[in-house]
Tab-separated table of C-alpha atoms in Angstrom:
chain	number	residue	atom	x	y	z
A	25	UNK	CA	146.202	55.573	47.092
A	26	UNK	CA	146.983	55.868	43.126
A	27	UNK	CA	148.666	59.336	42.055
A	28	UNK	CA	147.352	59.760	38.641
A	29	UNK	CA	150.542	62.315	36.860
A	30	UNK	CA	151.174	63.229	33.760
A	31	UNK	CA	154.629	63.801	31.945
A	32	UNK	CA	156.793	66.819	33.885
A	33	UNK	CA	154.605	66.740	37.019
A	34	UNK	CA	157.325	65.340	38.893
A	35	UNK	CA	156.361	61.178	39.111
A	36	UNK	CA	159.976	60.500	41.073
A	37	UNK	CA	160.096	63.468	43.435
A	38	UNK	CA	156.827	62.824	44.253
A	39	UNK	CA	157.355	58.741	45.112
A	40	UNK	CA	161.103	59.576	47.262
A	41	UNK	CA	158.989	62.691	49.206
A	42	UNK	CA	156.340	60.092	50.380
A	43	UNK	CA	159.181	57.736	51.550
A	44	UNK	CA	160.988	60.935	53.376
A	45	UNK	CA	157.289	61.969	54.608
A	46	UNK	CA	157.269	58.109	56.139
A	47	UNK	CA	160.377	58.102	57.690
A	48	UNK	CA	160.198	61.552	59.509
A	49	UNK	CA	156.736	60.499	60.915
A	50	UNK	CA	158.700	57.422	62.694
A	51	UNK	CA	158.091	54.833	59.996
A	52	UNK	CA	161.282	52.025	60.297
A	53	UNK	CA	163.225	52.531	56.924
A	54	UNK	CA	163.228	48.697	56.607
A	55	UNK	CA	159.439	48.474	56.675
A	56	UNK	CA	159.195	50.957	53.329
A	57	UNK	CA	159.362	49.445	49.928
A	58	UNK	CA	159.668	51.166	47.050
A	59	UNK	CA	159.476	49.248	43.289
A	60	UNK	CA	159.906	50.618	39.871
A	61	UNK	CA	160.592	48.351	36.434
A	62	UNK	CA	164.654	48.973	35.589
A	63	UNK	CA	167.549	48.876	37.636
A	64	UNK	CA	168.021	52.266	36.574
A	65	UNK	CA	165.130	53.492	38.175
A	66	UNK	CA	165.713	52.051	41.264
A	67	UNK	CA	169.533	53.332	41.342
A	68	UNK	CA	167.891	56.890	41.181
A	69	UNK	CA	165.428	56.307	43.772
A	70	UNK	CA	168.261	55.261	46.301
A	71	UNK	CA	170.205	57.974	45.071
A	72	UNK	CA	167.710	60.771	45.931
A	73	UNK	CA	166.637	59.267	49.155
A	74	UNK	CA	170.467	58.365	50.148
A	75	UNK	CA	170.821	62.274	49.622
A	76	UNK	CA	167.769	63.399	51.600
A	77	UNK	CA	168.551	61.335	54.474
A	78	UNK	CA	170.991	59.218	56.097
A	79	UNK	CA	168.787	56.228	57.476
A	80	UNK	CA	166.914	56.478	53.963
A	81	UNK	CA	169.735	54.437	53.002
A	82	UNK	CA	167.999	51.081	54.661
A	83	UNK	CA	165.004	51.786	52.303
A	84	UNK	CA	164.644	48.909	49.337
A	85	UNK	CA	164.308	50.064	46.379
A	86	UNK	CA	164.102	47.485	43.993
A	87	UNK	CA	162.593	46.468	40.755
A	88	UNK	CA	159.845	43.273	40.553
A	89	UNK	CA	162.205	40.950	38.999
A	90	UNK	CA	164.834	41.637	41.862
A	91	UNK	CA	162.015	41.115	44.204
A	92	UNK	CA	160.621	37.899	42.593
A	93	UNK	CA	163.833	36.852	42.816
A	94	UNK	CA	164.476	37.383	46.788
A	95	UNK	CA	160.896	35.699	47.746
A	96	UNK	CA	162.275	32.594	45.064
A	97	UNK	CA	165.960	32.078	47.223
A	98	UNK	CA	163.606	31.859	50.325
A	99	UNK	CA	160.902	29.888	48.748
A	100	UNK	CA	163.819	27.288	47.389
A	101	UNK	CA	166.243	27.852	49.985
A	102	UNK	CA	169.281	29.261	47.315
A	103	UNK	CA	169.279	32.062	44.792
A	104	UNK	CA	168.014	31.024	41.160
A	105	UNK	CA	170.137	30.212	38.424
A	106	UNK	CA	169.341	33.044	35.917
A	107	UNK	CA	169.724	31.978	32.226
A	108	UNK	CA	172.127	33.618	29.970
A	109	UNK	CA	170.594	35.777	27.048
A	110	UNK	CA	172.741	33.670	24.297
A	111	UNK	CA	171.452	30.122	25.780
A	112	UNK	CA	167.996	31.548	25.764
A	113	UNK	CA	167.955	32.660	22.170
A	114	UNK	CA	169.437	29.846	21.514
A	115	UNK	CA	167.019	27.595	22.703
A	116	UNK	CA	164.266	29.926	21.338
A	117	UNK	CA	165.839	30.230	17.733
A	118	UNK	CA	166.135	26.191	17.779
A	119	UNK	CA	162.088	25.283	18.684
A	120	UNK	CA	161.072	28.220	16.507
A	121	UNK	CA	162.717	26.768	13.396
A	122	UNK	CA	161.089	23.022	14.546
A	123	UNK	CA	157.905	24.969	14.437
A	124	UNK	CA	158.290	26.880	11.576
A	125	UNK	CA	157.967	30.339	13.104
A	126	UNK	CA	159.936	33.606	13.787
A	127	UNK	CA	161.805	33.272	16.826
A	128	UNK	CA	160.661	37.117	18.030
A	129	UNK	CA	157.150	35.967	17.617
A	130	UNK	CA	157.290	32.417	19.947
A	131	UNK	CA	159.555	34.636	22.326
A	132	UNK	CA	156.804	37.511	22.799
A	133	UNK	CA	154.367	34.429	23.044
A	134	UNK	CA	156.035	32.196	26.048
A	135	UNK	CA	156.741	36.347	27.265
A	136	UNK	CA	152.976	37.122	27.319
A	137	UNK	CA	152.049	33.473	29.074
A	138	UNK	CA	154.300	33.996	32.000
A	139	UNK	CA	152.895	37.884	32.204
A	140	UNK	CA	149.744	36.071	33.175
A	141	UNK	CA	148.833	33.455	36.134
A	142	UNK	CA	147.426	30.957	33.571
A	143	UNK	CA	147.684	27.016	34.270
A	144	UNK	CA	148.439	26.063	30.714
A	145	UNK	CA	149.226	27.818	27.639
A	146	UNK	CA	146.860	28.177	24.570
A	147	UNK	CA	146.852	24.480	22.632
A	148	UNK	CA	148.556	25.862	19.930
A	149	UNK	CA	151.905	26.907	22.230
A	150	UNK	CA	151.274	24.365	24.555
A	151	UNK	CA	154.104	22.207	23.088
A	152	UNK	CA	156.560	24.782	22.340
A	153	UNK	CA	155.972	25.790	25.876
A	154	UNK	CA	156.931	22.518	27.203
A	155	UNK	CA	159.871	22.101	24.616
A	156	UNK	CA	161.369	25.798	26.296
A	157	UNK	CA	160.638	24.863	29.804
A	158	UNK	CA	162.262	21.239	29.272
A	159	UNK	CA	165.011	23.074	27.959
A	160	UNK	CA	165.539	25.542	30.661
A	161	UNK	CA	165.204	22.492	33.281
A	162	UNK	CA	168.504	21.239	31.320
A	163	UNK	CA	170.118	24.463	32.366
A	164	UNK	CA	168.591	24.268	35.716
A	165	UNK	CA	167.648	27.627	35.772
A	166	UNK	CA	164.746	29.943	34.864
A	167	UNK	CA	164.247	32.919	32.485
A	168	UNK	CA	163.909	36.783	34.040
A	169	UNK	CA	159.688	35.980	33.395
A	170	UNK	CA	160.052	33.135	36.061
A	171	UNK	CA	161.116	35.244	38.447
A	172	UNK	CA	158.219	37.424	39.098
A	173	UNK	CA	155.646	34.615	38.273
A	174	UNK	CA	157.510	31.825	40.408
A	175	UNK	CA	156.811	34.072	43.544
A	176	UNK	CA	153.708	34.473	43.162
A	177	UNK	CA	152.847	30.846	42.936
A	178	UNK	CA	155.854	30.268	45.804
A	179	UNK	CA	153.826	32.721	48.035
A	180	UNK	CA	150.409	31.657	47.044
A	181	UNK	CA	151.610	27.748	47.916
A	182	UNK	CA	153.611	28.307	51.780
A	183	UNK	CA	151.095	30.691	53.788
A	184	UNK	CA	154.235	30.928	56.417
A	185	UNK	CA	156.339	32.535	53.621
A	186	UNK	CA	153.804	34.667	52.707
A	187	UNK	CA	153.145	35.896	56.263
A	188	UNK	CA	156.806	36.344	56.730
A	189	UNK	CA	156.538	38.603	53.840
A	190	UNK	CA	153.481	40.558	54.212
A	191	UNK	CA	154.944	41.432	57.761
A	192	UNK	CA	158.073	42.827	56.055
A	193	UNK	CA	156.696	46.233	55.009
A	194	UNK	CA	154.056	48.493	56.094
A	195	UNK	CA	154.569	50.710	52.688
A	196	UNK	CA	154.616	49.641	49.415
A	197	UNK	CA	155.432	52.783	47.299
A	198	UNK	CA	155.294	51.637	43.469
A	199	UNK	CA	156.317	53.733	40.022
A	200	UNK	CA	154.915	53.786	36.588
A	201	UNK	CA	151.799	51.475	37.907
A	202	UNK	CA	150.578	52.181	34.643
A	203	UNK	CA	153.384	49.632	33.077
A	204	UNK	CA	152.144	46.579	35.529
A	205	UNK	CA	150.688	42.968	34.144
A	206	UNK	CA	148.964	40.771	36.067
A	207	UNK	CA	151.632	38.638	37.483
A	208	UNK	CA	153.502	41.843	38.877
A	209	UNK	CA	149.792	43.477	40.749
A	210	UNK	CA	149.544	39.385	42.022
A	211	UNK	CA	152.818	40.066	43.771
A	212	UNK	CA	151.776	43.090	45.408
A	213	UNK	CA	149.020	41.484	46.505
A	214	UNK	CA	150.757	38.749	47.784
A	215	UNK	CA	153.362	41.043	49.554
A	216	UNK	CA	150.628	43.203	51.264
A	217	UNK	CA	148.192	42.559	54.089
A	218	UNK	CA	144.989	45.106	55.843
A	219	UNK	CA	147.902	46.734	57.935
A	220	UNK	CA	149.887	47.727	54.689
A	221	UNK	CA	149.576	50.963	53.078
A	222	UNK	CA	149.868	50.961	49.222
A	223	UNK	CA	150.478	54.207	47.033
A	224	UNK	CA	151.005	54.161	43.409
A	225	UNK	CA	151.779	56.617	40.961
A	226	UNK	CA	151.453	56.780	36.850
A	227	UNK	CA	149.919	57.812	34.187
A	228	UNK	CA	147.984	55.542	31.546
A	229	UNK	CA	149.081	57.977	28.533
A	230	UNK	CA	152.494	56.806	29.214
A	231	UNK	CA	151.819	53.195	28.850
A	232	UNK	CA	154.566	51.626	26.818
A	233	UNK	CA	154.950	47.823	27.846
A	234	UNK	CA	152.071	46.344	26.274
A	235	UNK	CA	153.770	43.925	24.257
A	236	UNK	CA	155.115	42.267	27.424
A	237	UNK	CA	151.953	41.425	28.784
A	238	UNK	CA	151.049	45.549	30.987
A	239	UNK	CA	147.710	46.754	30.500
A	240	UNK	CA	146.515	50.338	31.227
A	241	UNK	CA	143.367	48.649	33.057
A	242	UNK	CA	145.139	47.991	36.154
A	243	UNK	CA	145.948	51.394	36.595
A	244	UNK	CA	141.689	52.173	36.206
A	245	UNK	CA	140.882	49.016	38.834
A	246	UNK	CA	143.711	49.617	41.496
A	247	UNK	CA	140.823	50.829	43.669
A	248	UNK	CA	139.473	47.370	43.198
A	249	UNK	CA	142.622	45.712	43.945
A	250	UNK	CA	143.005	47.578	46.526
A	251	UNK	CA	140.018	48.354	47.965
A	252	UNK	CA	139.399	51.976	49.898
A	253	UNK	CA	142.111	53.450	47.829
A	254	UNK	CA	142.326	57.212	47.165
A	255	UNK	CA	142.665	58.323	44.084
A	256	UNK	CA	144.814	61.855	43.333
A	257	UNK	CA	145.630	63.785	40.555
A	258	UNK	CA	148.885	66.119	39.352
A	259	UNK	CA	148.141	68.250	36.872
A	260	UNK	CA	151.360	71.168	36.785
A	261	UNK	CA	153.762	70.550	34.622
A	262	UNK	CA	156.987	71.839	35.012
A	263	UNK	CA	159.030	70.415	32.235
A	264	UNK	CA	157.463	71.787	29.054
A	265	UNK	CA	156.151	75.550	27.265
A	266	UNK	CA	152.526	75.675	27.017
A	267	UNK	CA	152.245	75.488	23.170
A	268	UNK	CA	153.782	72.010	23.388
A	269	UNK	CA	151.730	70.879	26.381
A	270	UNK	CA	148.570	72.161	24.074
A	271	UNK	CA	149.977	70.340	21.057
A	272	UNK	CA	150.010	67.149	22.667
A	273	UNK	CA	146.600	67.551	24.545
A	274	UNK	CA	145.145	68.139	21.181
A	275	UNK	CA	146.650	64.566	20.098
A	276	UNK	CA	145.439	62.928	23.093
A	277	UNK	CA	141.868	64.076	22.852
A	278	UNK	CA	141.453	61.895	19.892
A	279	UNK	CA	141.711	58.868	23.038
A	280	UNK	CA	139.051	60.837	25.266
A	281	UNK	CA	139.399	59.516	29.291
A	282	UNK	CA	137.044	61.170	31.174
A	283	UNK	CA	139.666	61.225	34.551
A	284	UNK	CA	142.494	62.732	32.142
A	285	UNK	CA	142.751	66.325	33.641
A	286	UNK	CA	144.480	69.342	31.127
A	287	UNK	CA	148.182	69.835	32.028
A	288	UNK	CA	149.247	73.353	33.191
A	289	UNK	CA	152.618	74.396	31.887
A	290	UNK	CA	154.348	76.498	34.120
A	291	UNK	CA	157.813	77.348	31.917
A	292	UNK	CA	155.837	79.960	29.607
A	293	UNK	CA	155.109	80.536	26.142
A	294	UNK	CA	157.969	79.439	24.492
A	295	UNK	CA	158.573	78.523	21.301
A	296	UNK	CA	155.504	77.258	18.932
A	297	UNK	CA	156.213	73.583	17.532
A	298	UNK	CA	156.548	73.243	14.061
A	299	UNK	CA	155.221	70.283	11.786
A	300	UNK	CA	157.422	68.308	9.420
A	301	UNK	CA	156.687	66.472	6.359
A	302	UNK	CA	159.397	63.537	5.707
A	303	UNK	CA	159.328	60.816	3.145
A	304	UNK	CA	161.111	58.306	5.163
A	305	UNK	CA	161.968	57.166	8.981
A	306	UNK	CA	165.602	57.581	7.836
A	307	UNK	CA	164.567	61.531	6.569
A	308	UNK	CA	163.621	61.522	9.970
A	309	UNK	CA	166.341	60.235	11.926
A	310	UNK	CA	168.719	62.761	9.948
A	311	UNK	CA	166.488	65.721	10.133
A	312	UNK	CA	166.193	65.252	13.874
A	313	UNK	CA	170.269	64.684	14.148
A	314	UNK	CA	170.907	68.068	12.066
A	315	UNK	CA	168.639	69.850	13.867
A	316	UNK	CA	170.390	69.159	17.151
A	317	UNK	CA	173.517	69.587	15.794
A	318	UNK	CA	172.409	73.176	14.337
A	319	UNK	CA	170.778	73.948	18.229
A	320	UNK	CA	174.335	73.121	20.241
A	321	UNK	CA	176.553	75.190	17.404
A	322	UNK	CA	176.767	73.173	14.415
A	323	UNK	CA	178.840	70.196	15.688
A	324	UNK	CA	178.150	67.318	14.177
């Protein structure tokens, strides 16, 4: 199933409730999997479950890259050799100046190839391509990219390690689906077989990671992806007053989605948003700072 919620409706609660809901109908902790996108997230998640529930604690919760990475030090028989941030740019910096480009934009370029399950990059990064993955062979190691994209192809090329893996869990409980690109819904597909339940949760207004290769879409065609899926809505929130929650509904009807549903704000009126004309983002950024300062007593 895909949980459709928007902001203050309670995303995490709802994700570590499913995985207690599992576990006290007799499901084996080991056989749940729960994956969000930062280490962060999945700290919290093993936090809250840790706190429900004693045996909760055998739960993974993990991000993609930390999975990629497991399936790769099976796949290859040792862990992979992660590449330091400082060699990277460095290697990046040093092709981009060969070719005459920023190094931000060839870095969002090889980014957005290895989001994708493409054979060969477009002709015109096709050398620069090869000039960063001859330079990471060097180093023998890979980028964080590699890691979720090199399991896919690992478990697409050994059907024994992909059995192996799709008999590992029986739930696959995944956050902020609306953040996924297509090498991270490959994986899941890879990890998950016709006895394997899959639930998702999001919310496609949220979508931030586009520039690293997620697209919204996934979130519309999980049904497709995986087929019979229900799909649920939460529409309370409980974070914000009403005249915010109508404030930003008016914003986000000028993107009309026919499955969005109208938050419900269940704090109360509160107080009514104000609008505020700055010349600059740096008018901004102090306006905002004085203002909290003013709220908590006038400490700067």
């Amino acid at each position: 199933m895909i949980v459709r919620a928007g902001p203050g409706t309670g995303k995490t609660r709802l994700l570590v409730q499913r995985a207690m809901g599992l576990l006290q109908e007799g499901a084996a902790p080991e056989q749940i999997l729960l994956i969000t996108f930062t280490r962060k997230a999945a700290g919290e998640l093993r936090e809250r479950l840790a706190a429900s529930m004693p045996t909760a604690n055998k739960v993974l919760a993990t991000t993609f890259h930390a999975l990629g990475r497991q399936v790769l030090a099976q796949a290859n028989g040792s862990d992979p050799t992660i590449i330091e941030d400082d060699q990277r740019q460095s290697i990046i910096k040093r092709i981009a100046e060969q070719a005459d480009m920023k190094p931000s934009d060839l870095e969002l370029a090889i980014s957005a190839h290895k989001q994708r399950l493409d054979d060969e990059p477009a002709p015109e990064l096709a050398p620069l391509w090869q000039a960063y993955e001859a330079a990471l062979h060097e180093y023998g190691a890979v980028d964080l990219d590699d890691l979720v994209r090199g399991a896919v192809l690992a478990l697409r090329a050994d059907y024994n390690l992909a059995q192996t893996w799709r008999n590992c869990f029986r739930h696959v409980l995944v956050d902020e689906y609306q953040d996924v690109n297509q090498v991270q819904v490959a994986l899941l597909q890879a990890l998950t077989g016709p006895q394997t339940q899959v639930a998702a949760i999001g919310d496609p207004d949220q979508a931030i990671y586009g520039f690293r290769g997620a697209d919204r879409r996934f979130f519309a065609r999980f049904a497709r992806d995986f087929s019979g899926a229900a799909q649920l809505e939460l529409s309370q929130n409980y974070r914000s007053t009403a005249p915010i929650i109508a404030a930003a509904q008016g914003l986000m009807s000028a993107e009309p989605d026919a499955l969005r549903q109208d938050l419900k704000a269940l704090t109360g009126r509160g107080t009514m948003p104000g609008i505020i004309a700055l010349p600059s983002p740096e008018a901004e950024a102090r306006w905002v700072a004085d203002s909290i300062a003013a709220l908590i007593g006038g400490v700067d």
